[in-house]
Amino acid sequence: MIKRQKILITGRVQGVGFRPAVYRIATELGLTGFIYNDTSGVTIELQGQENKISLFVLKLNSEQYKPPLAHIETLKISEIELVENEKEFTIQTSDSNGVPVSHVTADTATCKDCLSEMRDKDDFRFGYPFINCTNCGPRYSIIKNIPYDRPNTTMSVFEMCDKCAAQYKDVTDRRFHAQPVACATCGPKVWLTDNTGRKIEKQTQLAIEQAAKMLLDGKIVAIKGLGGFHLAVDALNNNAVKRLRERKKRDHKPFALMTDSIDKIKQYAIVDDTAEKILQSPQSPIVLLPKNKANLIAQDAAEGTSTFGFMLCYTPLHFLLFAHGIDVLVMTSGNISDEPLICKKEYALEKLSDVADAFLMHDREIYRQVDDSVVHIIEDEPVLIRRSRGYVPTPIITKNNCEKDILAAGADLKNTFCFAKGNQLICSEHIGDLEDAEVYHHYINSIEHLAKLFKVQPEVVVCDLHPGYMSTQYAQMYHEQGVMGFQPMNTWPGWPCHKAMPHIIQVQHHWAHVASVLAENNISEPVIGLVCDGTGYGSDGKIWGCECLIASLENFERFGHLAYYELAGANKASKEAIRPVLSLLKKAYGDDFSLEKFDWLLNKIENDIVKKQIILEQIEKGVNCIETSSIGRVFDAVAAMLGIGNYNHFDAQLPIALEAIASENIEEQYNFSINLIDEIQIFDIGPAIQGIVSDLEQNIDKGIISAKFHNTLAQSLVEMAIQARKSTNINTAALSGGVFCNRYLLSKTIKLLKKNEFNVLFNRIVPSNDGGISIGQAAISSLVTRR
């Protein structure tokens, strides 16, 4: 029987070769009709034998026929009237009307087919640094509007030559409707300049060759890539790496490394099967890998950590550079420390002329600057630490539609923001730390750009409880100015543990952390939330950081936490380890503590006796102090007590160094206690602090002390979870918070929870640090606005 059916498909189906795949299947089966892109995804009409249409749907869902980058989210079929005299199946012009809900595809690494052609001397794209096809190349970084067609990208300025146009129009070709398709005749070019912008080499191949020679000679080269500039230097040249640190003003933070093969990475780091798979994936992120004990990587590349952050080449330009004898490059973001990634040529010369010796430029405009993503391996699974290139803006799909468009403003550190629209949570790429004025400006511009791209008109804005956060102040500003169509909204009386104001929902920081786990796992029922974090403004006005919450997407209850201790000096306490050291020692020893008695320990951390006296007096009198349950500052203190360092030059520097020295195969732990006080379980870490001091007095190996401390924290969290399970009959534990970026702690806690028969959830596709806060905020507000 002849039938005609309309098929509506949503998901990642634009810019991935989906329409030509549909064309080939339909033609092969003798079906007529058409397909076109629209703002929801693709629309297909098919006419032919009913069994052939059924076979079409089966093939379209099979890995054999579906394009490698495609992902079908929904597929809806309806019967429609037959069309007379229809002779063929065609691809029609895209329909840009309607509200965009189609996925914008993330940028992806160069595929093997394109690399093979780039290395083939008989191919007309031989040695071309922008070769791509429907299976690879730029997407998000070049798109200006939906649907994803060439006129809506930065490639619109490049008119295709006859050869490229023929492939673009040929439905049997891998480049059929590949929007960035180009070649050396018609596409973007590469050139090399000095640090004043004067051209050194104009010809593409010679420019790449000259840049490679400069790198091998120890020079610093700024390379314009897929989502912005990298600052590159030979990773085996310690003097060159030191010079980059000095010029970039990045004294301590580890640099990312790049090479062109897995075999090369294995010379310097341990690569297991999971790591190898993710390194070679289309996303091609930076992967944190355990260092080989003996390697030639410059010491200054990643000092104070037990890992290297390696990525493979992911653009043709990278591969062409490495073809000139380069082994490993430092490839760090092209910016001055903590400022936004630079993507514009003129701005790069202005900001980086004192850093780079030369600039490898190209003229394909980057519309969205996108940092490299960062992954580590937990329980044999890839876990995102920074979600950006290769993953953004792929949405998280929720079970229920959000009735109002929502903007979640995120946190101030490692900021991302998120839009809730329909059943999608659309999270931005990594933005950065909003205390920097340029990052904050980039944050505002990014919100406006993504709102226009996805046609979002927020009626609700959700932000953190912290009144000092720039993101909170931004949300309030947009409320007051009535920008972007925010509409008045009633408060919800009785909604527990959050503050609500007209137009604005404020969500407690650690609840948002737990909610990010629930969102990515698409569940809303209550869980036992275990949050290990640096700081987060609590609903009692204190600074939280080590929490056991009974939480769902509708509400939460604080079941337990680390006992409060005093932190003196406000923001200085997150930098200067002597401040939490003095507070924790004073709390652990009480009246038995004095500066004189502990001078053998304290003088190694801070030798200014007056400063220590002032801090201790502040703690004892409660002057310029905050009460906190931060576990992040406890890590700082323990690291300082072990002599690892006394100052965080970048976020979590001391905790990372403490993790790096932890000995393997240590099961011992320190004493601790958990006591019910005012109906809340209070975790007292004082006995563990005393145990650490005792071990230091006995000259116990610092690696053993570090391992015992990590074990103690993991066990205390599990003990609180067990108490919570007894009280609530909930058996699912959800782990989140920035301190759970610590692989030792997260792995140990998961292992102990599973040993005690918990169902364990933790962040995988959403960062557990503050990069995931906006998704948690969006998930909570999406559910509650439906009430």
PDB file of C-alpha atoms in Angstrom, residues 95-265:
ATOM      1  CA  ASP A  95      12.998  27.147   6.624  1.00  0.00           C
ATOM      2  CA  SER A  96      14.224  29.759   9.122  1.00  0.00           C
ATOM      3  CA  ASN A  97      10.767  30.610  10.499  1.00  0.00           C
ATOM      4  CA  GLY A  98       9.734  29.533  13.971  1.00  0.00           C
ATOM      5  CA  VAL A  99      11.354  29.325  17.375  1.00  0.00           C
ATOM      6  CA  PRO A 100      14.798  27.671  17.295  1.00  0.00           C
ATOM      7  CA  VAL A 101      15.012  24.448  19.272  1.00  0.00           C
ATOM      8  CA  SER A 102      17.381  22.611  16.945  1.00  0.00           C
ATOM      9  CA  HIS A 103      20.725  21.607  18.385  1.00  0.00           C
ATOM     10  CA  VAL A 104      23.714  23.652  17.218  1.00  0.00           C
ATOM     11  CA  THR A 105      26.509  21.181  16.621  1.00  0.00           C
ATOM     12  CA  ALA A 106      29.729  21.589  18.565  1.00  0.00           C
ATOM     13  CA  ASP A 107      33.076  22.059  16.826  1.00  0.00           C
ATOM     14  CA  THR A 108      34.724  18.697  16.148  1.00  0.00           C
ATOM     15  CA  ALA A 109      38.227  17.400  15.471  1.00  0.00           C
ATOM     16  CA  THR A 110      39.413  16.731  11.926  1.00  0.00           C
ATOM     17  CA  CYS A 111      38.309  13.288  10.738  1.00  0.00           C
ATOM     18  CA  LYS A 112      40.601  10.589   9.345  1.00  0.00           C
ATOM     19  CA  ASP A 113      39.234  10.958   5.808  1.00  0.00           C
ATOM     20  CA  CYS A 114      40.092  14.660   5.693  1.00  0.00           C
ATOM     21  CA  LEU A 115      43.552  14.045   7.152  1.00  0.00           C
ATOM     22  CA  SER A 116      44.179  11.399   4.493  1.00  0.00           C
ATOM     23  CA  GLU A 117      43.193  13.824   1.736  1.00  0.00           C
ATOM     24  CA  MET A 118      45.288  16.616   3.261  1.00  0.00           C
ATOM     25  CA  ARG A 119      48.345  14.330   3.064  1.00  0.00           C
ATOM     26  CA  ASP A 120      47.608  13.139  -0.488  1.00  0.00           C
ATOM     27  CA  LYS A 121      49.727  15.041  -3.026  1.00  0.00           C
ATOM     28  CA  ASP A 122      47.222  14.212  -5.755  1.00  0.00           C
ATOM     29  CA  ASP A 123      44.290  15.749  -3.869  1.00  0.00           C
ATOM     30  CA  PHE A 124      43.465  19.390  -4.622  1.00  0.00           C
ATOM     31  CA  ARG A 125      43.309  20.082  -0.861  1.00  0.00           C
ATOM     32  CA  PHE A 126      46.823  18.710  -0.259  1.00  0.00           C
ATOM     33  CA  GLY A 127      48.371  20.619   2.654  1.00  0.00           C
ATOM     34  CA  TYR A 128      45.275  22.806   3.095  1.00  0.00           C
ATOM     35  CA  PRO A 129      44.941  23.881   6.773  1.00  0.00           C
ATOM     36  CA  PHE A 130      41.142  24.289   6.692  1.00  0.00           C
ATOM     37  CA  ILE A 131      40.056  21.008   5.132  1.00  0.00           C
ATOM     38  CA  ASN A 132      36.744  19.731   6.563  1.00  0.00           C
ATOM     39  CA  CYS A 133      33.596  17.800   5.705  1.00  0.00           C
ATOM     40  CA  THR A 134      30.181  17.036   7.181  1.00  0.00           C
ATOM     41  CA  ASN A 135      31.881  14.750   9.722  1.00  0.00           C
ATOM     42  CA  CYS A 136      34.338  17.289  11.160  1.00  0.00           C
ATOM     43  CA  GLY A 137      35.462  20.867  11.497  1.00  0.00           C
ATOM     44  CA  PRO A 138      34.073  24.151  12.827  1.00  0.00           C
ATOM     45  CA  ARG A 139      30.409  24.552  13.720  1.00  0.00           C
ATOM     46  CA  TYR A 140      29.575  26.484  16.911  1.00  0.00           C
ATOM     47  CA  SER A 141      32.587  28.792  16.653  1.00  0.00           C
ATOM     48  CA  ILE A 142      31.494  30.112  13.230  1.00  0.00           C
ATOM     49  CA  ILE A 143      27.682  30.126  13.427  1.00  0.00           C
ATOM     50  CA  LYS A 144      25.843  33.430  13.622  1.00  0.00           C
ATOM     51  CA  ASN A 145      22.263  32.217  13.371  1.00  0.00           C
ATOM     52  CA  ILE A 146      20.027  29.162  12.996  1.00  0.00           C
ATOM     53  CA  PRO A 147      19.481  27.225  10.741  1.00  0.00           C
ATOM     54  CA  TYR A 148      23.056  26.140  10.130  1.00  0.00           C
ATOM     55  CA  ASP A 149      23.581  27.193   6.503  1.00  0.00           C
ATOM     56  CA  ARG A 150      26.612  28.905   4.966  1.00  0.00           C
ATOM     57  CA  PRO A 151      25.001  32.400   4.827  1.00  0.00           C
ATOM     58  CA  ASN A 152      24.529  32.157   8.617  1.00  0.00           C
ATOM     59  CA  THR A 153      28.224  31.464   9.280  1.00  0.00           C
ATOM     60  CA  THR A 154      31.484  33.388   9.043  1.00  0.00           C
ATOM     61  CA  MET A 155      32.251  31.362   5.886  1.00  0.00           C
ATOM     62  CA  SER A 156      29.666  33.427   3.989  1.00  0.00           C
ATOM     63  CA  VAL A 157      32.410  35.823   2.820  1.00  0.00           C
ATOM     64  CA  PHE A 158      34.223  33.028   0.954  1.00  0.00           C
ATOM     65  CA  GLU A 159      32.636  32.213  -2.420  1.00  0.00           C
ATOM     66  CA  MET A 160      33.193  28.581  -3.356  1.00  0.00           C
ATOM     67  CA  CYS A 161      35.274  27.734  -6.408  1.00  0.00           C
ATOM     68  CA  ASP A 162      33.876  25.343  -9.030  1.00  0.00           C
ATOM     69  CA  LYS A 163      35.511  22.255  -7.473  1.00  0.00           C
ATOM     70  CA  CYS A 164      34.247  23.005  -3.957  1.00  0.00           C
ATOM     71  CA  ALA A 165      30.808  23.976  -5.245  1.00  0.00           C
ATOM     72  CA  ALA A 166      30.541  20.705  -7.175  1.00  0.00           C
ATOM     73  CA  GLN A 167      31.224  18.693  -4.008  1.00  0.00           C
ATOM     74  CA  TYR A 168      28.876  20.899  -1.983  1.00  0.00           C
ATOM     75  CA  LYS A 169      26.026  20.176  -4.415  1.00  0.00           C
ATOM     76  CA  ASP A 170      26.730  16.456  -4.915  1.00  0.00           C
ATOM     77  CA  VAL A 171      24.496  14.415  -2.604  1.00  0.00           C
ATOM     78  CA  THR A 172      26.823  11.432  -2.931  1.00  0.00           C
ATOM     79  CA  ASP A 173      29.820  13.440  -1.703  1.00  0.00           C
ATOM     80  CA  ARG A 174      31.053  13.655   1.891  1.00  0.00           C
ATOM     81  CA  ARG A 175      31.012  17.445   1.572  1.00  0.00           C
ATOM     82  CA  PHE A 176      27.417  17.748   0.424  1.00  0.00           C
ATOM     83  CA  HIS A 177      26.170  20.864   2.215  1.00  0.00           C
ATOM     84  CA  ALA A 178      29.309  20.982   4.415  1.00  0.00           C
ATOM     85  CA  GLN A 179      28.989  24.683   5.194  1.00  0.00           C
ATOM     86  CA  PRO A 180      32.693  25.482   5.876  1.00  0.00           C
ATOM     87  CA  VAL A 181      33.888  23.661   2.722  1.00  0.00           C
ATOM     88  CA  ALA A 182      36.775  25.463   1.009  1.00  0.00           C
ATOM     89  CA  CYS A 183      40.187  24.955  -0.571  1.00  0.00           C
ATOM     90  CA  ALA A 184      43.376  26.935  -1.155  1.00  0.00           C
ATOM     91  CA  THR A 185      41.806  28.574  -4.210  1.00  0.00           C
ATOM     92  CA  CYS A 186      38.654  29.941  -2.579  1.00  0.00           C
ATOM     93  CA  GLY A 187      38.995  29.630   1.175  1.00  0.00           C
ATOM     94  CA  PRO A 188      40.767  31.134   4.184  1.00  0.00           C
ATOM     95  CA  LYS A 189      44.519  31.739   4.105  1.00  0.00           C
ATOM     96  CA  VAL A 190      47.328  31.582   6.678  1.00  0.00           C
ATOM     97  CA  TRP A 191      50.182  34.052   7.136  1.00  0.00           C
ATOM     98  CA  LEU A 192      52.914  34.776   9.704  1.00  0.00           C
ATOM     99  CA  THR A 193      53.622  38.148  11.318  1.00  0.00           C
ATOM    100  CA  ASP A 194      56.075  39.467  13.885  1.00  0.00           C
ATOM    101  CA  ASN A 195      54.783  40.876  17.155  1.00  0.00           C
ATOM    102  CA  THR A 196      54.085  44.263  15.538  1.00  0.00           C
ATOM    103  CA  GLY A 197      51.798  42.759  12.899  1.00  0.00           C
ATOM    104  CA  ARG A 198      54.316  43.063  10.047  1.00  0.00           C
ATOM    105  CA  LYS A 199      53.975  40.110   7.697  1.00  0.00           C
ATOM    106  CA  ILE A 200      56.998  37.787   7.732  1.00  0.00           C
ATOM    107  CA  GLU A 201      55.564  35.207   5.356  1.00  0.00           C
ATOM    108  CA  LYS A 202      52.414  35.552   3.220  1.00  0.00           C
ATOM    109  CA  GLN A 203      52.232  32.103   1.610  1.00  0.00           C
ATOM    110  CA  THR A 204      50.247  29.568   3.677  1.00  0.00           C
ATOM    111  CA  GLN A 205      52.595  26.573   3.539  1.00  0.00           C
ATOM    112  CA  LEU A 206      55.736  28.660   4.035  1.00  0.00           C
ATOM    113  CA  ALA A 207      54.116  30.516   6.944  1.00  0.00           C
ATOM    114  CA  ILE A 208      53.360  27.230   8.709  1.00  0.00           C
ATOM    115  CA  GLU A 209      56.893  25.946   8.043  1.00  0.00           C
ATOM    116  CA  GLN A 210      58.465  29.161   9.345  1.00  0.00           C
ATOM    117  CA  ALA A 211      56.281  29.097  12.486  1.00  0.00           C
ATOM    118  CA  ALA A 212      57.397  25.502  13.174  1.00  0.00           C
ATOM    119  CA  LYS A 213      61.058  26.520  12.846  1.00  0.00           C
ATOM    120  CA  MET A 214      60.553  29.370  15.308  1.00  0.00           C
ATOM    121  CA  LEU A 215      58.939  26.993  17.802  1.00  0.00           C
ATOM    122  CA  LEU A 216      61.830  24.539  17.483  1.00  0.00           C
ATOM    123  CA  ASP A 217      64.208  27.471  18.085  1.00  0.00           C
ATOM    124  CA  GLY A 218      62.521  28.211  21.412  1.00  0.00           C
ATOM    125  CA  LYS A 219      60.325  31.101  20.283  1.00  0.00           C
ATOM    126  CA  ILE A 220      56.791  31.759  21.495  1.00  0.00           C
ATOM    127  CA  VAL A 221      54.197  31.743  18.692  1.00  0.00           C
ATOM    128  CA  ALA A 222      50.571  32.846  19.039  1.00  0.00           C
ATOM    129  CA  ILE A 223      48.516  30.522  16.838  1.00  0.00           C
ATOM    130  CA  LYS A 224      44.988  31.394  15.757  1.00  0.00           C
ATOM    131  CA  GLY A 225      43.066  28.145  15.907  1.00  0.00           C
ATOM    132  CA  LEU A 226      39.479  26.890  15.917  1.00  0.00           C
ATOM    133  CA  GLY A 227      38.012  28.772  18.887  1.00  0.00           C
ATOM    134  CA  GLY A 228      40.698  31.365  19.623  1.00  0.00           C
ATOM    135  CA  PHE A 229      44.418  31.890  19.952  1.00  0.00           C
ATOM    136  CA  HIS A 230      46.868  29.532  21.633  1.00  0.00           C
ATOM    137  CA  LEU A 231      50.264  30.576  22.938  1.00  0.00           C
ATOM    138  CA  ALA A 232      52.609  27.811  21.830  1.00  0.00           C
ATOM    139  CA  VAL A 233      56.151  26.896  22.812  1.00  0.00           C
ATOM    140  CA  ASP A 234      58.356  23.794  22.615  1.00  0.00           C
ATOM    141  CA  ALA A 235      57.339  21.724  25.674  1.00  0.00           C
ATOM    142  CA  LEU A 236      60.792  20.078  25.827  1.00  0.00           C
ATOM    143  CA  ASN A 237      62.577  23.441  26.132  1.00  0.00           C
ATOM    144  CA  ASN A 238      62.484  24.482  29.793  1.00  0.00           C
ATOM    145  CA  ASN A 239      63.917  27.943  29.143  1.00  0.00           C
ATOM    146  CA  ALA A 240      61.235  28.615  26.552  1.00  0.00           C
ATOM    147  CA  VAL A 241      58.489  27.408  28.912  1.00  0.00           C
ATOM    148  CA  LYS A 242      59.860  29.617  31.714  1.00  0.00           C
ATOM    149  CA  ARG A 243      59.881  32.606  29.378  1.00  0.00           C
ATOM    150  CA  LEU A 244      56.247  31.947  28.454  1.00  0.00           C
ATOM    151  CA  ARG A 245      55.291  31.821  32.146  1.00  0.00           C
ATOM    152  CA  GLU A 246      56.997  35.139  32.796  1.00  0.00           C
ATOM    153  CA  ARG A 247      55.486  36.908  29.826  1.00  0.00           C
ATOM    154  CA  LYS A 248      51.971  35.485  30.273  1.00  0.00           C
ATOM    155  CA  LYS A 249      52.090  36.277  34.027  1.00  0.00           C
ATOM    156  CA  ARG A 250      51.102  32.716  34.878  1.00  0.00           C
ATOM    157  CA  ASP A 251      53.649  31.657  37.458  1.00  0.00           C
ATOM    158  CA  HIS A 252      52.280  28.344  38.659  1.00  0.00           C
ATOM    159  CA  LYS A 253      49.185  26.988  36.869  1.00  0.00           C
ATOM    160  CA  PRO A 254      49.914  23.896  34.721  1.00  0.00           C
ATOM    161  CA  PHE A 255      50.066  24.318  30.960  1.00  0.00           C
ATOM    162  CA  ALA A 256      48.161  22.160  28.465  1.00  0.00           C
ATOM    163  CA  LEU A 257      50.232  20.032  26.081  1.00  0.00           C
ATOM    164  CA  MET A 258      49.596  18.963  22.498  1.00  0.00           C
ATOM    165  CA  THR A 259      51.099  16.339  20.230  1.00  0.00           C
ATOM    166  CA  ASP A 260      50.037  14.507  17.087  1.00  0.00           C
ATOM    167  CA  SER A 261      49.842  10.834  18.158  1.00  0.00           C
ATOM    168  CA  ILE A 262      48.882   8.572  21.035  1.00  0.00           C
ATOM    169  CA  ASP A 263      52.297   6.900  20.845  1.00  0.00           C
ATOM    170  CA  LYS A 264      53.995  10.206  21.580  1.00  0.00           C
ATOM    171  CA  ILE A 265      51.737  10.861  24.569  1.00  0.00           C
TER     172      ILE A 265
END
